[in-house]
């Protein structure tokens, strides 16, 4: 048998960029708590004082400071702004079509959001957020789940960590996410041909996807899978990263990158028929779910 809960937590390195708060059983004392403990191991009256704010078991004031890389930020800003401006100048009709789609979405969102197809697609998108909320807020329950699925495809051997289980669940989550988008789209209209794609759509959409993927690749390179997939919840801590992409987007660069990629792909595939069905509104739901997860990781 494999009791994941009894595995000792390794000595903690500087906290990972996901700002994890580990389960109470594995949490190290913060600087303020240590200072409030007497030599005989009993808490002094000072321990009742308000604790210093900490994330991932470390007092925030003790963490290395991230200095923003202004030239790199400027480069990303230019990559975000310049392509759409140039494309709008070269293809004003494409810009007008995009504006019309945005207005259509704004005026029809109340009607579209109550259709069964839109609700079903939104439910597919929510599977990933529900899974990560479970891992983040109910870590003990997830550890029990990991123990129960040992010797299954989710955890083939007892040597596989909870992070490995999350990585495999990630593939299931993406099936629902991509499947929800694809099913919603094809239920409204077939995929467009390249001849239907305007220059403004192509340039702006590809620029957003490029920005998003640079940020996503940068995250994996900076903190690895144990940082991305909440390893700090299970005693697997990534080094606190002060470099790229956190010196360009300080808070949740992965989520920013994912939203940029989603918006770019949605714009590339936009047509009158799918926009009328709620295509842009579905992209807004996806963006809202990433914002929700950022809130969960910061405050819960």
PDB file of C-alpha atoms in Angstrom:
ATOM      1  CA  UNK A   1       0.000   0.000   0.000  1.00  0.00           C
ATOM      2  CA  UNK A   2       1.015   3.572  -0.461  1.00  0.00           C
ATOM      3  CA  UNK A   3       0.039   6.211   2.058  1.00  0.00           C
ATOM      4  CA  UNK A   4       0.706   9.523   0.366  1.00  0.00           C
ATOM      5  CA  UNK A   5      -0.238  11.533   3.409  1.00  0.00           C
ATOM      6  CA  UNK A   6       2.555  10.074   5.518  1.00  0.00           C
ATOM      7  CA  UNK A   7       5.324  10.967   3.061  1.00  0.00           C
ATOM      8  CA  UNK A   8       7.617  13.474   4.800  1.00  0.00           C
ATOM      9  CA  UNK A   9       7.715  16.918   3.283  1.00  0.00           C
ATOM     10  CA  UNK A  10      11.194  17.764   1.977  1.00  0.00           C
ATOM     11  CA  UNK A  11      13.049  20.828   3.112  1.00  0.00           C
ATOM     12  CA  UNK A  12      11.375  23.731   1.411  1.00  0.00           C
ATOM     13  CA  UNK A  13      13.118  25.784  -1.237  1.00  0.00           C
ATOM     14  CA  UNK A  14      11.908  29.271  -2.115  1.00  0.00           C
ATOM     15  CA  UNK A  15       8.252  29.041  -3.063  1.00  0.00           C
ATOM     16  CA  UNK A  16       7.021  28.290  -6.546  1.00  0.00           C
ATOM     17  CA  UNK A  17       5.499  30.944  -8.724  1.00  0.00           C
ATOM     18  CA  UNK A  18       2.020  29.534  -8.316  1.00  0.00           C
ATOM     19  CA  UNK A  19       1.978  30.927  -4.750  1.00  0.00           C
ATOM     20  CA  UNK A  20       0.801  27.633  -3.209  1.00  0.00           C
ATOM     21  CA  UNK A  21      -0.417  27.322   0.306  1.00  0.00           C
ATOM     22  CA  UNK A  22       0.403  23.717   1.337  1.00  0.00           C
ATOM     23  CA  UNK A  23      -1.863  21.649   3.614  1.00  0.00           C
ATOM     24  CA  UNK A  24      -1.617  22.559   7.286  1.00  0.00           C
ATOM     25  CA  UNK A  25       0.097  19.289   8.100  1.00  0.00           C
ATOM     26  CA  UNK A  26       3.001  20.066   5.797  1.00  0.00           C
ATOM     27  CA  UNK A  27       3.310  23.793   6.404  1.00  0.00           C
ATOM     28  CA  UNK A  28       6.554  25.130   7.821  1.00  0.00           C
ATOM     29  CA  UNK A  29       6.430  27.832  10.432  1.00  0.00           C
ATOM     30  CA  UNK A  30       6.774  31.317   9.086  1.00  0.00           C
ATOM     31  CA  UNK A  31       9.433  33.698  10.385  1.00  0.00           C
ATOM     32  CA  UNK A  32       6.848  35.395  12.561  1.00  0.00           C
ATOM     33  CA  UNK A  33       5.726  32.099  14.116  1.00  0.00           C
ATOM     34  CA  UNK A  34       9.289  30.998  14.864  1.00  0.00           C
ATOM     35  CA  UNK A  35      10.033  34.349  16.475  1.00  0.00           C
ATOM     36  CA  UNK A  36       6.945  33.994  18.642  1.00  0.00           C
ATOM     37  CA  UNK A  37       8.036  30.605  20.074  1.00  0.00           C
ATOM     38  CA  UNK A  38      10.122  30.410  23.267  1.00  0.00           C
ATOM     39  CA  UNK A  39      13.154  28.182  23.699  1.00  0.00           C
ATOM     40  CA  UNK A  40      11.153  25.531  25.559  1.00  0.00           C
ATOM     41  CA  UNK A  41       8.874  25.061  22.557  1.00  0.00           C
ATOM     42  CA  UNK A  42       5.854  26.886  23.980  1.00  0.00           C
ATOM     43  CA  UNK A  43       4.234  29.776  22.231  1.00  0.00           C
ATOM     44  CA  UNK A  44       4.788  33.147  23.773  1.00  0.00           C
ATOM     45  CA  UNK A  45       2.042  35.778  24.055  1.00  0.00           C
ATOM     46  CA  UNK A  46       3.404  37.336  20.895  1.00  0.00           C
ATOM     47  CA  UNK A  47       2.143  34.296  18.976  1.00  0.00           C
ATOM     48  CA  UNK A  48      -1.346  35.668  19.311  1.00  0.00           C
ATOM     49  CA  UNK A  49      -0.370  38.738  17.330  1.00  0.00           C
ATOM     50  CA  UNK A  50      -1.378  38.964  13.644  1.00  0.00           C
ATOM     51  CA  UNK A  51       0.852  36.777  11.494  1.00  0.00           C
ATOM     52  CA  UNK A  52       2.935  38.163   8.658  1.00  0.00           C
ATOM     53  CA  UNK A  53       1.392  37.482   5.264  1.00  0.00           C
ATOM     54  CA  UNK A  54       2.861  34.343   3.739  1.00  0.00           C
ATOM     55  CA  UNK A  55       2.416  32.364   0.551  1.00  0.00           C
ATOM     56  CA  UNK A  56       3.666  28.819   0.058  1.00  0.00           C
ATOM     57  CA  UNK A  57       4.895  28.767   3.648  1.00  0.00           C
ATOM     58  CA  UNK A  58       7.263  31.734   3.270  1.00  0.00           C
ATOM     59  CA  UNK A  59       6.793  35.255   4.535  1.00  0.00           C
ATOM     60  CA  UNK A  60       6.276  37.436   1.482  1.00  0.00           C
ATOM     61  CA  UNK A  61       8.876  39.928   2.677  1.00  0.00           C
ATOM     62  CA  UNK A  62      11.511  37.159   2.632  1.00  0.00           C
ATOM     63  CA  UNK A  63      11.013  36.250  -1.013  1.00  0.00           C
ATOM     64  CA  UNK A  64      13.387  37.566  -3.701  1.00  0.00           C
ATOM     65  CA  UNK A  65      12.157  40.678  -5.402  1.00  0.00           C
ATOM     66  CA  UNK A  66      11.223  40.423  -9.054  1.00  0.00           C
ATOM     67  CA  UNK A  67      12.500  43.321 -11.123  1.00  0.00           C
ATOM     68  CA  UNK A  68      10.483  44.015 -14.234  1.00  0.00           C
ATOM     69  CA  UNK A  69      12.510  43.832 -17.460  1.00  0.00           C
ATOM     70  CA  UNK A  70      11.318  47.042 -19.108  1.00  0.00           C
ATOM     71  CA  UNK A  71      12.890  46.478 -22.554  1.00  0.00           C
ATOM     72  CA  UNK A  72      11.348  43.011 -22.712  1.00  0.00           C
ATOM     73  CA  UNK A  73       7.994  44.364 -21.580  1.00  0.00           C
ATOM     74  CA  UNK A  74       8.207  46.981 -24.311  1.00  0.00           C
ATOM     75  CA  UNK A  75       8.972  44.284 -26.884  1.00  0.00           C
ATOM     76  CA  UNK A  76       5.895  42.313 -25.809  1.00  0.00           C
ATOM     77  CA  UNK A  77       3.775  45.450 -25.915  1.00  0.00           C
ATOM     78  CA  UNK A  78       4.938  46.177 -29.454  1.00  0.00           C
ATOM     79  CA  UNK A  79       4.192  42.588 -30.464  1.00  0.00           C
ATOM     80  CA  UNK A  80       0.717  42.970 -29.016  1.00  0.00           C
ATOM     81  CA  UNK A  81      -0.101  46.386 -30.510  1.00  0.00           C
ATOM     82  CA  UNK A  82       1.876  46.777 -33.733  1.00  0.00           C
ATOM     83  CA  UNK A  83       0.501  43.819 -35.765  1.00  0.00           C
ATOM     84  CA  UNK A  84      -3.188  44.750 -35.265  1.00  0.00           C
ATOM     85  CA  UNK A  85      -2.480  48.405 -36.067  1.00  0.00           C
ATOM     86  CA  UNK A  86      -0.618  47.532 -39.250  1.00  0.00           C
ATOM     87  CA  UNK A  87      -3.263  44.978 -40.238  1.00  0.00           C
ATOM     88  CA  UNK A  88      -6.074  47.467 -39.601  1.00  0.00           C
ATOM     89  CA  UNK A  89      -4.372  49.956 -41.886  1.00  0.00           C
ATOM     90  CA  UNK A  90      -3.928  47.361 -44.629  1.00  0.00           C
ATOM     91  CA  UNK A  91      -7.330  45.700 -44.169  1.00  0.00           C
ATOM     92  CA  UNK A  92      -9.943  48.156 -42.837  1.00  0.00           C
ATOM     93  CA  UNK A  93     -12.756  45.835 -43.924  1.00  0.00           C
ATOM     94  CA  UNK A  94     -11.404  43.110 -41.647  1.00  0.00           C
ATOM     95  CA  UNK A  95     -11.269  45.556 -38.762  1.00  0.00           C
ATOM     96  CA  UNK A  96     -14.874  46.605 -39.399  1.00  0.00           C
ATOM     97  CA  UNK A  97     -15.993  42.971 -39.456  1.00  0.00           C
ATOM     98  CA  UNK A  98     -14.309  42.334 -36.103  1.00  0.00           C
ATOM     99  CA  UNK A  99     -15.965  45.386 -34.599  1.00  0.00           C
ATOM    100  CA  UNK A 100     -19.330  44.172 -35.901  1.00  0.00           C
ATOM    101  CA  UNK A 101     -18.776  40.777 -34.318  1.00  0.00           C
ATOM    102  CA  UNK A 102     -17.945  42.360 -30.968  1.00  0.00           C
ATOM    103  CA  UNK A 103     -21.112  44.477 -31.088  1.00  0.00           C
ATOM    104  CA  UNK A 104     -23.180  41.466 -32.080  1.00  0.00           C
ATOM    105  CA  UNK A 105     -21.795  39.537 -29.127  1.00  0.00           C
ATOM    106  CA  UNK A 106     -22.487  42.399 -26.732  1.00  0.00           C
ATOM    107  CA  UNK A 107     -26.127  42.771 -27.810  1.00  0.00           C
ATOM    108  CA  UNK A 108     -26.917  39.044 -27.985  1.00  0.00           C
ATOM    109  CA  UNK A 109     -25.025  37.679 -24.999  1.00  0.00           C
ATOM    110  CA  UNK A 110     -28.130  37.566 -22.794  1.00  0.00           C
ATOM    111  CA  UNK A 111     -29.966  35.399 -25.294  1.00  0.00           C
ATOM    112  CA  UNK A 112     -27.013  33.247 -26.313  1.00  0.00           C
ATOM    113  CA  UNK A 113     -25.937  32.475 -22.736  1.00  0.00           C
ATOM    114  CA  UNK A 114     -29.251  30.718 -22.005  1.00  0.00           C
ATOM    115  CA  UNK A 115     -29.144  28.285 -24.919  1.00  0.00           C
ATOM    116  CA  UNK A 116     -28.499  24.646 -24.066  1.00  0.00           C
ATOM    117  CA  UNK A 117     -25.601  24.410 -26.522  1.00  0.00           C
ATOM    118  CA  UNK A 118     -23.793  27.361 -24.957  1.00  0.00           C
ATOM    119  CA  UNK A 119     -24.390  26.045 -21.443  1.00  0.00           C
ATOM    120  CA  UNK A 120     -23.153  22.580 -22.403  1.00  0.00           C
ATOM    121  CA  UNK A 121     -19.988  23.985 -23.989  1.00  0.00           C
ATOM    122  CA  UNK A 122     -19.374  26.175 -20.932  1.00  0.00           C
ATOM    123  CA  UNK A 123     -19.736  23.105 -18.719  1.00  0.00           C
ATOM    124  CA  UNK A 124     -17.057  21.351 -20.794  1.00  0.00           C
ATOM    125  CA  UNK A 125     -14.744  24.324 -20.275  1.00  0.00           C
ATOM    126  CA  UNK A 126     -15.370  24.261 -16.530  1.00  0.00           C
ATOM    127  CA  UNK A 127     -14.089  20.681 -16.066  1.00  0.00           C
ATOM    128  CA  UNK A 128     -10.462  21.825 -15.885  1.00  0.00           C
ATOM    129  CA  UNK A 129     -11.208  24.619 -13.410  1.00  0.00           C
ATOM    130  CA  UNK A 130     -13.201  22.268 -11.180  1.00  0.00           C
ATOM    131  CA  UNK A 131     -10.313  19.795 -11.199  1.00  0.00           C
ATOM    132  CA  UNK A 132      -7.718  22.411 -10.224  1.00  0.00           C
ATOM    133  CA  UNK A 133     -10.013  23.891  -7.578  1.00  0.00           C
ATOM    134  CA  UNK A 134     -10.276  20.410  -6.097  1.00  0.00           C
ATOM    135  CA  UNK A 135      -6.497  20.034  -6.020  1.00  0.00           C
ATOM    136  CA  UNK A 136      -5.951  23.509  -4.562  1.00  0.00           C
ATOM    137  CA  UNK A 137      -8.723  23.751  -1.984  1.00  0.00           C
ATOM    138  CA  UNK A 138      -9.268  20.097  -1.053  1.00  0.00           C
ATOM    139  CA  UNK A 139      -5.729  18.727  -1.230  1.00  0.00           C
ATOM    140  CA  UNK A 140      -6.360  15.989   1.341  1.00  0.00           C
ATOM    141  CA  UNK A 141      -9.250  14.629  -0.711  1.00  0.00           C
ATOM    142  CA  UNK A 142      -7.077  14.658  -3.815  1.00  0.00           C
ATOM    143  CA  UNK A 143      -4.326  12.740  -1.985  1.00  0.00           C
ATOM    144  CA  UNK A 144      -6.900  10.101  -1.017  1.00  0.00           C
ATOM    145  CA  UNK A 145      -7.915   9.918  -4.672  1.00  0.00           C
ATOM    146  CA  UNK A 146      -4.281   9.453  -5.742  1.00  0.00           C
ATOM    147  CA  UNK A 147      -3.898   6.591  -3.299  1.00  0.00           C
ATOM    148  CA  UNK A 148      -7.120   4.985  -4.552  1.00  0.00           C
ATOM    149  CA  UNK A 149      -6.090   5.088  -8.240  1.00  0.00           C
ATOM    150  CA  UNK A 150      -2.662   3.516  -7.705  1.00  0.00           C
ATOM    151  CA  UNK A 151      -1.949   0.847 -10.362  1.00  0.00           C
ATOM    152  CA  UNK A 152      -4.428   2.411 -12.782  1.00  0.00           C
ATOM    153  CA  UNK A 153      -3.626   4.488 -15.881  1.00  0.00           C
ATOM    154  CA  UNK A 154      -3.718   7.615 -13.722  1.00  0.00           C
ATOM    155  CA  UNK A 155      -1.023   6.281 -11.374  1.00  0.00           C
ATOM    156  CA  UNK A 156       0.585   3.169 -12.834  1.00  0.00           C
ATOM    157  CA  UNK A 157       3.112   2.755  -9.996  1.00  0.00           C
ATOM    158  CA  UNK A 158       3.376   3.900  -6.409  1.00  0.00           C
ATOM    159  CA  UNK A 159       6.460   5.894  -7.434  1.00  0.00           C
ATOM    160  CA  UNK A 160       4.230   8.290  -9.392  1.00  0.00           C
ATOM    161  CA  UNK A 161       3.595  11.477  -7.445  1.00  0.00           C
ATOM    162  CA  UNK A 162       0.357  13.467  -7.200  1.00  0.00           C
ATOM    163  CA  UNK A 163       1.901  15.855  -9.726  1.00  0.00           C
ATOM    164  CA  UNK A 164       2.139  12.961 -12.201  1.00  0.00           C
ATOM    165  CA  UNK A 165      -1.549  12.255 -11.618  1.00  0.00           C
ATOM    166  CA  UNK A 166      -2.408  15.900 -12.298  1.00  0.00           C
ATOM    167  CA  UNK A 167      -0.415  15.811 -15.532  1.00  0.00           C
ATOM    168  CA  UNK A 168      -2.488  12.842 -16.720  1.00  0.00           C
ATOM    169  CA  UNK A 169      -5.702  14.523 -15.626  1.00  0.00           C
ATOM    170  CA  UNK A 170      -4.542  17.567 -17.607  1.00  0.00           C
ATOM    171  CA  UNK A 171      -4.972  15.538 -20.804  1.00  0.00           C
ATOM    172  CA  UNK A 172      -8.527  14.652 -19.818  1.00  0.00           C
ATOM    173  CA  UNK A 173      -9.245  18.278 -18.990  1.00  0.00           C
ATOM    174  CA  UNK A 174      -7.934  19.417 -22.367  1.00  0.00           C
ATOM    175  CA  UNK A 175     -10.122  16.849 -24.113  1.00  0.00           C
ATOM    176  CA  UNK A 176     -13.177  18.499 -22.578  1.00  0.00           C
ATOM    177  CA  UNK A 177     -11.863  22.002 -23.222  1.00  0.00           C
ATOM    178  CA  UNK A 178     -10.930  21.542 -26.868  1.00  0.00           C
ATOM    179  CA  UNK A 179     -13.877  19.244 -27.420  1.00  0.00           C
ATOM    180  CA  UNK A 180     -16.271  21.829 -26.021  1.00  0.00           C
ATOM    181  CA  UNK A 181     -14.964  24.515 -28.338  1.00  0.00           C
ATOM    182  CA  UNK A 182     -14.928  22.219 -31.397  1.00  0.00           C
ATOM    183  CA  UNK A 183     -18.403  20.803 -30.773  1.00  0.00           C
ATOM    184  CA  UNK A 184     -19.895  24.259 -30.230  1.00  0.00           C
ATOM    185  CA  UNK A 185     -18.254  25.563 -33.396  1.00  0.00           C
ATOM    186  CA  UNK A 186     -19.211  22.693 -35.696  1.00  0.00           C
ATOM    187  CA  UNK A 187     -22.787  22.714 -34.415  1.00  0.00           C
ATOM    188  CA  UNK A 188     -23.081  26.272 -35.750  1.00  0.00           C
ATOM    189  CA  UNK A 189     -21.055  26.141 -38.987  1.00  0.00           C
ATOM    190  CA  UNK A 190     -18.243  24.225 -40.721  1.00  0.00           C
ATOM    191  CA  UNK A 191     -14.660  25.378 -40.356  1.00  0.00           C
ATOM    192  CA  UNK A 192     -13.940  28.325 -42.679  1.00  0.00           C
ATOM    193  CA  UNK A 193     -11.651  28.127 -45.667  1.00  0.00           C
ATOM    194  CA  UNK A 194      -8.503  30.215 -45.845  1.00  0.00           C
ATOM    195  CA  UNK A 195     -10.167  32.424 -48.452  1.00  0.00           C
ATOM    196  CA  UNK A 196     -12.713  33.533 -45.838  1.00  0.00           C
ATOM    197  CA  UNK A 197      -9.969  34.659 -43.460  1.00  0.00           C
ATOM    198  CA  UNK A 198      -9.328  38.396 -43.504  1.00  0.00           C
ATOM    199  CA  UNK A 199      -5.841  39.842 -43.221  1.00  0.00           C
ATOM    200  CA  UNK A 200      -6.781  41.536 -39.959  1.00  0.00           C
ATOM    201  CA  UNK A 201      -7.986  38.241 -38.478  1.00  0.00           C
ATOM    202  CA  UNK A 202      -4.874  36.379 -39.562  1.00  0.00           C
ATOM    203  CA  UNK A 203      -2.333  38.919 -38.351  1.00  0.00           C
ATOM    204  CA  UNK A 204      -4.037  39.773 -35.054  1.00  0.00           C
ATOM    205  CA  UNK A 205      -4.954  36.188 -34.245  1.00  0.00           C
ATOM    206  CA  UNK A 206      -1.480  34.835 -34.945  1.00  0.00           C
ATOM    207  CA  UNK A 207       0.149  37.632 -32.927  1.00  0.00           C
ATOM    208  CA  UNK A 208      -2.023  36.774 -29.900  1.00  0.00           C
ATOM    209  CA  UNK A 209      -1.248  33.076 -30.238  1.00  0.00           C
ATOM    210  CA  UNK A 210       2.473  33.809 -30.521  1.00  0.00           C
ATOM    211  CA  UNK A 211       2.457  35.952 -27.378  1.00  0.00           C
ATOM    212  CA  UNK A 212       0.445  33.370 -25.497  1.00  0.00           C
ATOM    213  CA  UNK A 213       2.671  30.464 -26.422  1.00  0.00           C
ATOM    214  CA  UNK A 214       5.869  32.354 -25.602  1.00  0.00           C
ATOM    215  CA  UNK A 215       4.500  32.944 -22.096  1.00  0.00           C
ATOM    216  CA  UNK A 216       3.334  29.345 -21.715  1.00  0.00           C
ATOM    217  CA  UNK A 217       6.628  27.870 -22.893  1.00  0.00           C
ATOM    218  CA  UNK A 218       8.458  30.311 -20.621  1.00  0.00           C
ATOM    219  CA  UNK A 219       6.479  29.091 -17.608  1.00  0.00           C
ATOM    220  CA  UNK A 220       7.392  25.452 -18.154  1.00  0.00           C
ATOM    221  CA  UNK A 221      11.031  26.370 -18.700  1.00  0.00           C
ATOM    222  CA  UNK A 222      11.095  28.510 -15.539  1.00  0.00           C
ATOM    223  CA  UNK A 223       9.355  26.321 -12.946  1.00  0.00           C
ATOM    224  CA  UNK A 224       8.794  22.934 -14.593  1.00  0.00           C
ATOM    225  CA  UNK A 225       5.832  20.651 -14.125  1.00  0.00           C
ATOM    226  CA  UNK A 226       6.078  20.625 -10.330  1.00  0.00           C
ATOM    227  CA  UNK A 227       5.667  24.403 -10.329  1.00  0.00           C
ATOM    228  CA  UNK A 228       2.912  24.462 -12.943  1.00  0.00           C
ATOM    229  CA  UNK A 229       0.913  21.583 -11.479  1.00  0.00           C
ATOM    230  CA  UNK A 230       0.824  22.621  -7.827  1.00  0.00           C
ATOM    231  CA  UNK A 231       3.752  20.540  -6.622  1.00  0.00           C
ATOM    232  CA  UNK A 232       4.082  22.782  -3.574  1.00  0.00           C
ATOM    233  CA  UNK A 233       0.824  21.300  -2.308  1.00  0.00           C
ATOM    234  CA  UNK A 234       2.590  17.959  -2.021  1.00  0.00           C
ATOM    235  CA  UNK A 235       6.048  18.995  -0.834  1.00  0.00           C
ATOM    236  CA  UNK A 236       7.527  19.343  -4.338  1.00  0.00           C
ATOM    237  CA  UNK A 237       8.705  22.931  -4.491  1.00  0.00           C
ATOM    238  CA  UNK A 238      10.059  24.810  -7.488  1.00  0.00           C
ATOM    239  CA  UNK A 239      12.576  27.575  -6.988  1.00  0.00           C
ATOM    240  CA  UNK A 240      11.059  31.033  -6.713  1.00  0.00           C
ATOM    241  CA  UNK A 241      11.465  32.504 -10.196  1.00  0.00           C
ATOM    242  CA  UNK A 242      12.330  36.169 -10.699  1.00  0.00           C
ATOM    243  CA  UNK A 243      13.242  35.865 -14.381  1.00  0.00           C
ATOM    244  CA  UNK A 244      11.203  35.378 -17.526  1.00  0.00           C
ATOM    245  CA  UNK A 245       8.213  35.330 -17.812  1.00  0.00           C
ATOM    246  CA  UNK A 246       7.620  36.777 -14.339  1.00  0.00           C
ATOM    247  CA  UNK A 247       9.725  39.825 -15.162  1.00  0.00           C
ATOM    248  CA  UNK A 248       7.338  40.602 -18.014  1.00  0.00           C
ATOM    249  CA  UNK A 249       3.962  39.625 -16.546  1.00  0.00           C
ATOM    250  CA  UNK A 250       4.251  39.689 -12.774  1.00  0.00           C
ATOM    251  CA  UNK A 251       1.038  37.835 -11.886  1.00  0.00           C
ATOM    252  CA  UNK A 252      -0.021  34.565 -13.522  1.00  0.00           C
ATOM    253  CA  UNK A 253       1.809  34.804 -16.854  1.00  0.00           C
ATOM    254  CA  UNK A 254       0.602  31.323 -17.761  1.00  0.00           C
ATOM    255  CA  UNK A 255      -3.031  32.360 -17.468  1.00  0.00           C
ATOM    256  CA  UNK A 256      -2.351  35.555 -19.406  1.00  0.00           C
ATOM    257  CA  UNK A 257      -0.710  33.448 -22.096  1.00  0.00           C
ATOM    258  CA  UNK A 258      -3.590  30.975 -22.175  1.00  0.00           C
ATOM    259  CA  UNK A 259      -6.152  33.755 -22.534  1.00  0.00           C
ATOM    260  CA  UNK A 260      -4.125  35.376 -25.328  1.00  0.00           C
ATOM    261  CA  UNK A 261      -3.902  32.037 -27.149  1.00  0.00           C
ATOM    262  CA  UNK A 262      -7.637  31.448 -26.768  1.00  0.00           C
ATOM    263  CA  UNK A 263      -8.561  34.903 -28.058  1.00  0.00           C
ATOM    264  CA  UNK A 264      -6.187  34.544 -31.000  1.00  0.00           C
ATOM    265  CA  UNK A 265      -7.576  31.147 -32.015  1.00  0.00           C
ATOM    266  CA  UNK A 266     -11.172  32.325 -31.611  1.00  0.00           C
ATOM    267  CA  UNK A 267     -10.510  35.338 -33.821  1.00  0.00           C
ATOM    268  CA  UNK A 268      -8.822  33.203 -36.490  1.00  0.00           C
ATOM    269  CA  UNK A 269     -11.865  30.935 -36.720  1.00  0.00           C
ATOM    270  CA  UNK A 270     -14.547  33.627 -36.449  1.00  0.00           C
ATOM    271  CA  UNK A 271     -17.310  33.824 -39.050  1.00  0.00           C
ATOM    272  CA  UNK A 272     -20.708  35.513 -39.028  1.00  0.00           C
ATOM    273  CA  UNK A 273     -22.504  32.223 -38.325  1.00  0.00           C
ATOM    274  CA  UNK A 274     -20.429  31.153 -35.304  1.00  0.00           C
ATOM    275  CA  UNK A 275     -20.311  34.662 -33.830  1.00  0.00           C
ATOM    276  CA  UNK A 276     -24.115  34.814 -34.014  1.00  0.00           C
ATOM    277  CA  UNK A 277     -24.200  31.495 -32.146  1.00  0.00           C
ATOM    278  CA  UNK A 278     -22.035  32.906 -29.318  1.00  0.00           C
ATOM    279  CA  UNK A 279     -18.447  32.102 -30.353  1.00  0.00           C
ATOM    280  CA  UNK A 280     -16.951  35.258 -28.853  1.00  0.00           C
ATOM    281  CA  UNK A 281     -19.107  34.884 -25.734  1.00  0.00           C
ATOM    282  CA  UNK A 282     -17.695  31.388 -25.214  1.00  0.00           C
ATOM    283  CA  UNK A 283     -14.179  32.821 -25.407  1.00  0.00           C
ATOM    284  CA  UNK A 284     -15.181  35.317 -22.719  1.00  0.00           C
ATOM    285  CA  UNK A 285     -16.320  32.423 -20.513  1.00  0.00           C
ATOM    286  CA  UNK A 286     -12.933  30.782 -20.931  1.00  0.00           C
ATOM    287  CA  UNK A 287     -11.126  34.011 -20.017  1.00  0.00           C
ATOM    288  CA  UNK A 288     -13.374  34.431 -16.955  1.00  0.00           C
ATOM    289  CA  UNK A 289     -12.492  30.916 -15.802  1.00  0.00           C
ATOM    290  CA  UNK A 290      -8.781  31.692 -15.912  1.00  0.00           C
ATOM    291  CA  UNK A 291      -9.464  34.862 -13.908  1.00  0.00           C
ATOM    292  CA  UNK A 292     -11.415  32.755 -11.412  1.00  0.00           C
ATOM    293  CA  UNK A 293      -8.509  30.344 -11.003  1.00  0.00           C
ATOM    294  CA  UNK A 294      -6.085  33.227 -10.472  1.00  0.00           C
ATOM    295  CA  UNK A 295      -8.372  34.465  -7.675  1.00  0.00           C
ATOM    296  CA  UNK A 296      -8.500  30.995  -6.100  1.00  0.00           C
ATOM    297  CA  UNK A 297      -4.697  30.702  -6.054  1.00  0.00           C
ATOM    298  CA  UNK A 298      -4.301  34.144  -4.499  1.00  0.00           C
ATOM    299  CA  UNK A 299      -7.056  34.156  -1.914  1.00  0.00           C
ATOM    300  CA  UNK A 300      -8.206  30.616  -1.068  1.00  0.00           C
TER     301      UNK A 300
END
